[in-house]
Amino acid sequence: MNSLFIHHPIFRLIAPLLGGIMVYVLILMLNNDVAQITEQFFGEELYVCIALSYLIQEATRLLINGFNRLKRPTKLFLSYLFLICITLIVSISLVTAGMYFYYDLVLGFEPSLDELKTFNSIFAIISGIYILLYVSHQFLTKVNTKKIERETFLKQLVIEDYHQFKKGINPNLLFECLESLMVVIQNENESADDFVDEMATVYRYILSNSKKQLVPIEEELTVAKALIKLFNYLPHQASALKINHIDNGYVLPGALLHTIEVIIRTTIASKNRSLEILVAQEDGYITIRYTPNERLINHFNESSIKDIIQSYHVYTDLKPMVYDENEYKNIQLPILTINESVA
């Protein structure tokens, strides 16, 4: 609650001063002694009112700070009612003690019951105003926080949709496929039909799932096999995909496909060996493991899948990871369930 203006040093210095003056004038008006203002405004009673105002404000502020640190009841009404009662008790106790201290030591007699009622009533109202400021600030903060969280969530969804759209088009892969298709057709290669089938399988899946938030892992892995075959037609490293047993679950559309594509594009092509990519399930993650033979200026790291990491943040607190282990590089994508998603 440090953002509440009653905690600001300038407010803490000026507000009690003005409040004490107002209390002093109000008491004079109640006692029909307004003429005393012109005769002797800066009297002892004014300083007493200002001192009590400082005392009440700081006590109320400390109670609010302490209230924020305590465990509150589940019902807000009960918690705020408790704060109001405690504040009024403390305010009345401090004002009564201050009045007895001033009257006994300075004036030499005890205050009357009417004077105690007047002072306690006025300062109780001041304490109540502070509590109302605090409660209204709490509710306003709660409402604004919910609005900000909703706006942040909607912004993340828009960013995710943009990433999905960009990955769905994938112009680099599209033009590479078209160029390779022209070469295959010119050579009258019988594999042109197979090439077109694999290309259609990949792009049909990408476009048909562009509006979905989650897809089953089995569907993604099936298309991943077609993607590997498609890349084997292209002038890239010959690749092979090995899939271990994976339980049912969900991933973001295109997450596996994009990861496999980046792996192939960051690997130096070699005729002597093929790129073997292993996909397995480990502790709630899909682990994609391969032996890296990376290009000099294009390495696989977390920035390579930053769009996927941002999209996963919408659905789970688990974060995709990229790390090296012995001679292998591992990429882990969280496995999602319907209960964990916000869909």
Short mmCIF file of C-alpha atoms in Angstrom, two decimals:
data_model
loop_
_atom_site.label_atom_id
_atom_site.label_comp_id
_atom_site.label_asym_id
_atom_site.label_seq_id
_atom_site.Cartn_x
_atom_site.Cartn_y
_atom_site.Cartn_z
CA MET A 1 0.00 0.00 0.00
CA ASN A 2 2.99 2.37 -0.36
CA SER A 3 1.31 3.75 -3.47
CA LEU A 4 -1.56 5.17 -1.37
CA PHE A 5 -1.03 8.91 -0.98
CA ILE A 6 -1.53 8.89 2.80
CA HIS A 7 1.94 7.30 3.04
CA HIS A 8 3.61 10.11 1.12
CA PRO A 9 5.93 12.20 3.38
CA ILE A 10 4.55 15.55 2.17
CA PHE A 11 0.97 14.44 2.85
CA ARG A 12 1.98 13.17 6.30
CA LEU A 13 3.42 16.60 7.13
CA ILE A 14 0.77 18.89 5.66
CA ALA A 15 -2.50 16.97 6.17
CA PRO A 16 -2.37 16.84 10.01
CA LEU A 17 -1.50 20.53 10.10
CA LEU A 18 -4.54 21.47 8.05
CA GLY A 19 -6.67 18.87 9.82
CA GLY A 20 -5.71 20.24 13.24
CA ILE A 21 -6.61 23.77 12.19
CA MET A 22 -9.98 22.59 10.87
CA VAL A 23 -10.68 20.70 14.10
CA TYR A 24 -9.79 23.77 16.14
CA VAL A 25 -12.09 26.02 14.12
CA LEU A 26 -14.87 23.43 14.24
CA ILE A 27 -14.65 23.15 18.03
CA LEU A 28 -14.80 26.92 18.36
CA MET A 29 -17.90 26.97 16.17
CA LEU A 30 -19.53 24.25 18.25
CA ASN A 31 -18.78 26.20 21.44
CA ASN A 32 -19.92 29.53 19.94
CA ASP A 33 -16.42 30.98 20.39
CA VAL A 34 -15.81 32.06 16.81
CA ALA A 35 -14.84 35.54 18.02
CA GLN A 36 -11.78 34.02 19.69
CA ILE A 37 -10.32 33.34 16.24
CA THR A 38 -9.76 37.07 15.65
CA GLU A 39 -8.52 37.68 19.18
CA GLN A 40 -5.98 34.87 19.62
CA PHE A 41 -5.85 32.34 16.80
CA PHE A 42 -2.47 30.80 17.62
CA GLY A 43 -3.31 29.58 21.08
CA GLU A 44 -2.39 26.46 23.01
CA GLU A 45 -5.63 24.76 21.97
CA LEU A 46 -4.65 25.06 18.29
CA TYR A 47 -1.33 23.32 18.93
CA VAL A 48 -3.10 20.60 20.91
CA CYS A 49 -5.48 19.97 17.99
CA ILE A 50 -2.58 19.81 15.53
CA ALA A 51 -0.64 17.43 17.80
CA LEU A 52 -3.68 15.17 18.19
CA SER A 53 -4.19 15.26 14.43
CA TYR A 54 -0.60 14.11 13.84
CA LEU A 55 -1.00 11.41 16.46
CA ILE A 56 -4.27 10.07 15.03
CA GLN A 57 -3.05 10.12 11.44
CA GLU A 58 0.17 8.23 12.18
CA ALA A 59 -1.64 5.73 14.39
CA THR A 60 -4.23 5.09 11.67
CA ARG A 61 -1.52 4.78 9.03
CA LEU A 62 0.40 2.26 11.14
CA LEU A 63 -2.78 0.26 11.73
CA ILE A 64 -3.39 0.13 7.97
CA ASN A 65 0.17 -1.07 7.37
CA GLY A 66 -0.19 -3.70 10.06
CA PHE A 67 -3.55 -4.77 8.68
CA ASN A 68 -1.97 -5.37 5.27
CA ARG A 69 0.55 -7.77 6.81
CA LEU A 70 -1.98 -9.80 8.77
CA LYS A 71 -3.95 -12.78 7.51
CA ARG A 72 -7.44 -11.53 6.85
CA PRO A 73 -10.76 -13.37 7.09
CA THR A 74 -12.11 -14.81 3.89
CA LYS A 75 -14.91 -12.23 3.86
CA LEU A 76 -13.78 -8.69 3.06
CA PHE A 77 -16.67 -7.15 4.99
CA LEU A 78 -15.54 -8.80 8.23
CA SER A 79 -11.92 -7.82 7.70
CA TYR A 80 -12.74 -4.17 7.06
CA LEU A 81 -15.23 -4.10 9.94
CA PHE A 82 -12.46 -5.40 12.19
CA LEU A 83 -10.10 -2.67 10.95
CA ILE A 84 -12.71 0.04 11.56
CA CYS A 85 -13.39 -1.17 15.12
CA ILE A 86 -9.70 -1.36 16.02
CA THR A 87 -9.03 2.07 14.50
CA LEU A 88 -11.90 3.69 16.41
CA ILE A 89 -10.78 2.10 19.68
CA VAL A 90 -7.20 3.28 19.19
CA SER A 91 -8.33 6.75 18.10
CA ILE A 92 -10.62 7.22 21.11
CA SER A 93 -7.93 5.92 23.47
CA LEU A 94 -5.25 8.25 22.09
CA VAL A 95 -7.51 11.32 22.06
CA THR A 96 -8.72 10.63 25.60
CA ALA A 97 -5.17 10.09 26.85
CA GLY A 98 -3.97 13.25 25.08
CA MET A 99 -6.82 15.31 26.49
CA TYR A 100 -6.18 14.12 30.05
CA PHE A 101 -2.46 14.76 29.59
CA TYR A 102 -3.03 18.36 28.40
CA TYR A 103 -5.76 19.25 30.86
CA ASP A 104 -4.03 17.69 33.87
CA LEU A 105 -0.49 18.96 33.29
CA VAL A 106 -1.18 22.31 31.62
CA LEU A 107 -4.59 23.46 32.84
CA GLY A 108 -4.59 21.67 36.18
CA PHE A 109 -8.03 20.02 35.96
CA GLU A 110 -9.70 17.14 34.18
CA PRO A 111 -11.64 17.54 30.90
CA SER A 112 -15.40 17.39 31.01
CA LEU A 113 -17.36 14.56 29.48
CA ASP A 114 -18.81 16.86 26.80
CA GLU A 115 -15.33 17.96 25.74
CA LEU A 116 -14.18 14.34 25.51
CA LYS A 117 -17.22 13.47 23.41
CA THR A 118 -16.62 16.41 21.07
CA PHE A 119 -12.92 15.70 20.51
CA ASN A 120 -13.40 11.95 20.20
CA SER A 121 -16.28 12.36 17.74
CA ILE A 122 -14.33 14.70 15.47
CA PHE A 123 -11.14 12.64 15.45
CA ALA A 124 -13.11 9.41 15.04
CA ILE A 125 -14.60 10.91 11.87
CA ILE A 126 -11.09 11.80 10.66
CA SER A 127 -9.95 8.22 11.31
CA GLY A 128 -13.00 6.95 9.46
CA ILE A 129 -12.12 9.13 6.47
CA TYR A 130 -8.65 7.56 6.36
CA ILE A 131 -10.18 4.08 6.46
CA LEU A 132 -12.58 4.98 3.65
CA LEU A 133 -9.64 6.22 1.57
CA TYR A 134 -7.83 2.96 2.21
CA VAL A 135 -10.84 0.75 1.40
CA SER A 136 -11.66 2.67 -1.79
CA HIS A 137 -8.02 2.44 -2.86
CA GLN A 138 -8.04 -1.31 -2.21
CA PHE A 139 -11.14 -1.88 -4.32
CA LEU A 140 -9.89 0.40 -7.09
CA THR A 141 -6.56 -1.45 -7.13
CA LYS A 142 -8.34 -4.80 -7.27
CA VAL A 143 -10.55 -3.72 -10.18
CA ASN A 144 -7.66 -2.19 -12.10
CA THR A 145 -5.48 -5.25 -11.50
CA LYS A 146 -8.15 -7.52 -12.97
CA LYS A 147 -8.47 -5.23 -15.99
CA ILE A 148 -4.71 -5.17 -16.51
CA GLU A 149 -4.48 -8.95 -16.20
CA ARG A 150 -7.27 -9.37 -18.75
CA GLU A 151 -5.65 -6.89 -21.15
CA THR A 152 -2.30 -8.65 -20.75
CA PHE A 153 -3.91 -12.01 -21.43
CA LEU A 154 -5.69 -10.70 -24.53
CA LYS A 155 -2.44 -9.16 -25.73
CA GLN A 156 -0.68 -12.50 -25.33
CA LEU A 157 -3.44 -14.20 -27.32
CA VAL A 158 -3.04 -11.67 -30.13
CA ILE A 159 0.73 -12.20 -30.14
CA GLU A 160 0.20 -15.96 -30.19
CA ASP A 161 -2.23 -15.68 -33.12
CA TYR A 162 0.30 -13.59 -35.00
CA HIS A 163 3.02 -16.15 -34.38
CA GLN A 164 0.70 -18.94 -35.49
CA PHE A 165 -0.16 -17.03 -38.66
CA LYS A 166 3.50 -16.37 -39.42
CA LYS A 167 4.44 -19.99 -38.81
CA GLY A 168 1.46 -21.17 -40.87
CA ILE A 169 2.60 -19.30 -43.96
CA ASN A 170 6.31 -20.17 -43.50
CA PRO A 171 7.37 -18.49 -46.77
CA ASN A 172 10.94 -19.86 -46.64
CA LEU A 173 9.75 -23.46 -46.61
CA LEU A 174 7.06 -22.75 -49.20
CA PHE A 175 9.46 -21.25 -51.75
CA GLU A 176 12.05 -23.94 -51.13
CA CYS A 177 9.42 -26.59 -51.81
CA LEU A 178 8.26 -24.86 -55.00
CA GLU A 179 11.83 -24.50 -56.25
CA SER A 180 12.59 -28.13 -55.50
CA LEU A 181 9.32 -29.17 -57.13
CA MET A 182 10.33 -27.38 -60.34
CA VAL A 183 13.65 -29.23 -60.33
CA VAL A 184 11.94 -32.56 -59.71
CA ILE A 185 9.44 -31.96 -62.53
CA GLN A 186 12.18 -30.89 -64.96
CA ASN A 187 14.08 -34.08 -64.25
CA GLU A 188 10.88 -36.06 -64.82
CA ASN A 189 11.41 -37.71 -61.53
CA GLU A 190 8.66 -40.14 -60.54
CA SER A 191 8.95 -38.93 -56.97
CA ALA A 192 7.21 -35.65 -57.86
CA ASP A 193 3.84 -37.06 -56.78
CA ASP A 194 5.24 -38.17 -53.44
CA PHE A 195 6.86 -34.77 -52.98
CA VAL A 196 3.55 -33.00 -53.62
CA ASP A 197 1.74 -35.37 -51.24
CA GLU A 198 4.18 -34.68 -48.39
CA MET A 199 4.01 -30.94 -49.04
CA ALA A 200 0.20 -31.03 -49.10
CA THR A 201 0.12 -33.05 -45.86
CA VAL A 202 2.28 -30.51 -44.04
CA TYR A 203 0.52 -27.37 -45.28
CA ARG A 204 -2.96 -28.86 -44.95
CA TYR A 205 -2.23 -29.58 -41.30
CA ILE A 206 -0.74 -26.14 -40.66
CA LEU A 207 -3.61 -24.24 -42.28
CA SER A 208 -6.39 -26.40 -40.84
CA ASN A 209 -5.08 -25.99 -37.28
CA SER A 210 -4.25 -22.30 -37.49
CA LYS A 211 -7.34 -21.39 -35.41
CA LYS A 212 -6.86 -24.12 -32.81
CA GLN A 213 -5.16 -23.41 -29.52
CA LEU A 214 -4.03 -26.97 -28.78
CA VAL A 215 -3.61 -30.12 -30.87
CA PRO A 216 -3.04 -33.77 -29.86
CA ILE A 217 0.59 -34.85 -29.80
CA GLU A 218 -0.17 -37.80 -32.10
CA GLU A 219 -1.36 -35.48 -34.89
CA GLU A 220 1.72 -33.28 -34.58
CA LEU A 221 4.05 -36.30 -34.69
CA THR A 222 2.30 -37.73 -37.74
CA VAL A 223 2.83 -34.50 -39.65
CA ALA A 224 6.39 -34.28 -38.29
CA LYS A 225 7.17 -37.51 -40.15
CA ALA A 226 5.85 -35.95 -43.37
CA LEU A 227 7.94 -32.83 -42.69
CA ILE A 228 11.08 -34.95 -42.35
CA LYS A 229 10.34 -36.64 -45.69
CA LEU A 230 9.72 -33.22 -47.25
CA PHE A 231 13.06 -31.88 -46.04
CA ASN A 232 14.81 -34.95 -47.41
CA TYR A 233 13.76 -33.77 -50.88
CA LEU A 234 15.29 -30.36 -50.20
CA PRO A 235 19.03 -29.53 -50.22
CA HIS A 236 19.38 -30.03 -46.49
CA GLN A 237 20.85 -32.63 -44.19
CA ALA A 238 19.31 -36.07 -44.68
CA SER A 239 17.19 -36.61 -41.58
CA ALA A 240 15.45 -39.42 -39.76
CA LEU A 241 12.83 -39.17 -37.02
CA LYS A 242 12.59 -41.75 -34.24
CA ILE A 243 9.62 -41.61 -31.88
CA ASN A 244 9.48 -43.41 -28.54
CA HIS A 245 6.20 -44.14 -26.77
CA ILE A 246 4.40 -40.92 -25.83
CA ASP A 247 1.23 -40.76 -23.74
CA ASN A 248 -1.79 -38.71 -24.70
CA GLY A 249 -1.43 -34.98 -24.36
CA TYR A 250 -1.51 -31.71 -26.24
CA VAL A 251 0.97 -29.24 -27.67
CA LEU A 252 0.69 -25.91 -29.41
CA PRO A 253 -0.03 -26.26 -33.15
CA GLY A 254 3.23 -26.31 -35.08
CA ALA A 255 5.48 -26.32 -32.00
CA LEU A 256 7.10 -29.65 -32.85
CA LEU A 257 7.19 -28.86 -36.57
CA HIS A 258 8.90 -25.51 -36.03
CA THR A 259 11.42 -27.04 -33.62
CA ILE A 260 12.34 -29.82 -36.05
CA GLU A 261 12.62 -27.32 -38.90
CA VAL A 262 15.00 -25.12 -36.90
CA ILE A 263 17.09 -28.18 -35.99
CA ILE A 264 17.49 -29.10 -39.65
CA ARG A 265 18.23 -25.53 -40.74
CA THR A 266 20.93 -25.06 -38.07
CA THR A 267 22.68 -28.35 -38.91
CA ILE A 268 25.53 -28.55 -41.43
CA ALA A 269 24.61 -30.86 -44.28
CA SER A 270 26.83 -33.94 -44.51
CA LYS A 271 26.75 -36.82 -46.99
CA ASN A 272 28.53 -39.16 -44.59
CA ARG A 273 25.87 -39.28 -41.90
CA SER A 274 22.21 -38.48 -41.46
CA LEU A 275 20.65 -36.32 -38.80
CA GLU A 276 18.82 -38.53 -36.31
CA ILE A 277 16.17 -36.79 -34.24
CA LEU A 278 14.74 -38.64 -31.23
CA VAL A 279 11.38 -37.65 -29.76
CA ALA A 280 10.52 -39.05 -26.32
CA GLN A 281 8.47 -38.21 -23.23
CA GLU A 282 10.26 -37.27 -19.99
CA ASP A 283 8.60 -35.94 -16.82
CA GLY A 284 5.73 -34.11 -18.49
CA TYR A 285 7.84 -32.82 -21.35
CA ILE A 286 8.36 -33.85 -24.95
CA THR A 287 12.13 -34.13 -25.34
CA ILE A 288 13.62 -33.68 -28.79
CA ARG A 289 17.22 -34.92 -28.78
CA TYR A 290 19.85 -34.92 -31.52
CA THR A 291 23.62 -34.80 -32.01
CA PRO A 292 24.44 -31.21 -33.01
CA ASN A 293 26.61 -30.36 -36.00
CA GLU A 294 25.68 -26.72 -36.06
CA ARG A 295 26.47 -24.00 -38.54
CA LEU A 296 29.05 -21.37 -37.62
CA ILE A 297 26.68 -18.39 -37.58
CA ASN A 298 23.38 -20.09 -36.87
CA HIS A 299 23.08 -22.03 -33.62
CA PHE A 300 20.05 -23.57 -31.95
CA ASN A 301 19.27 -21.80 -28.66
CA GLU A 302 16.25 -20.47 -26.80
CA SER A 303 16.03 -17.45 -29.08
CA SER A 304 15.45 -19.88 -31.96
CA ILE A 305 12.10 -20.84 -30.42
CA LYS A 306 11.27 -17.59 -28.62
CA ASP A 307 7.85 -17.47 -30.31
CA ILE A 308 7.03 -20.92 -28.93
CA ILE A 309 8.22 -19.91 -25.46
CA GLN A 310 6.00 -16.81 -25.49
CA SER A 311 3.01 -18.83 -26.69
CA TYR A 312 3.48 -21.48 -23.98
CA HIS A 313 3.46 -18.74 -21.36
CA VAL A 314 -0.25 -18.21 -22.10
CA TYR A 315 -1.18 -21.78 -21.16
CA THR A 316 1.26 -22.93 -18.47
CA ASP A 317 3.96 -21.77 -16.09
CA LEU A 318 6.24 -24.49 -17.47
CA LYS A 319 8.81 -23.11 -19.86
CA PRO A 320 10.30 -24.79 -22.94
CA MET A 321 14.00 -25.47 -22.40
CA VAL A 322 17.09 -25.88 -24.56
CA TYR A 323 20.20 -27.43 -23.03
CA ASP A 324 23.24 -29.57 -23.88
CA GLU A 325 23.80 -32.95 -22.26
CA ASN A 326 27.00 -34.84 -23.11
CA GLU A 327 27.17 -34.96 -26.92
CA TYR A 328 23.43 -34.32 -27.36
CA LYS A 329 21.36 -31.16 -27.57
CA ASN A 330 17.94 -31.39 -25.92
CA ILE A 331 14.82 -29.33 -26.52
CA GLN A 332 11.96 -29.86 -24.07
CA LEU A 333 8.38 -28.74 -24.74
CA PRO A 334 5.77 -29.01 -21.94
CA ILE A 335 2.95 -31.49 -22.52
CA LEU A 336 -0.37 -29.74 -21.92
CA THR A 337 -3.75 -31.10 -20.88
CA ILE A 338 -7.19 -29.63 -21.37
CA ASN A 339 -7.45 -28.87 -17.65
CA GLU A 340 -4.26 -26.82 -17.73
CA SER A 341 -5.22 -24.78 -20.76
CA VAL A 342 -7.34 -21.67 -20.75
CA ALA A 343 -9.18 -22.76 -23.85
#
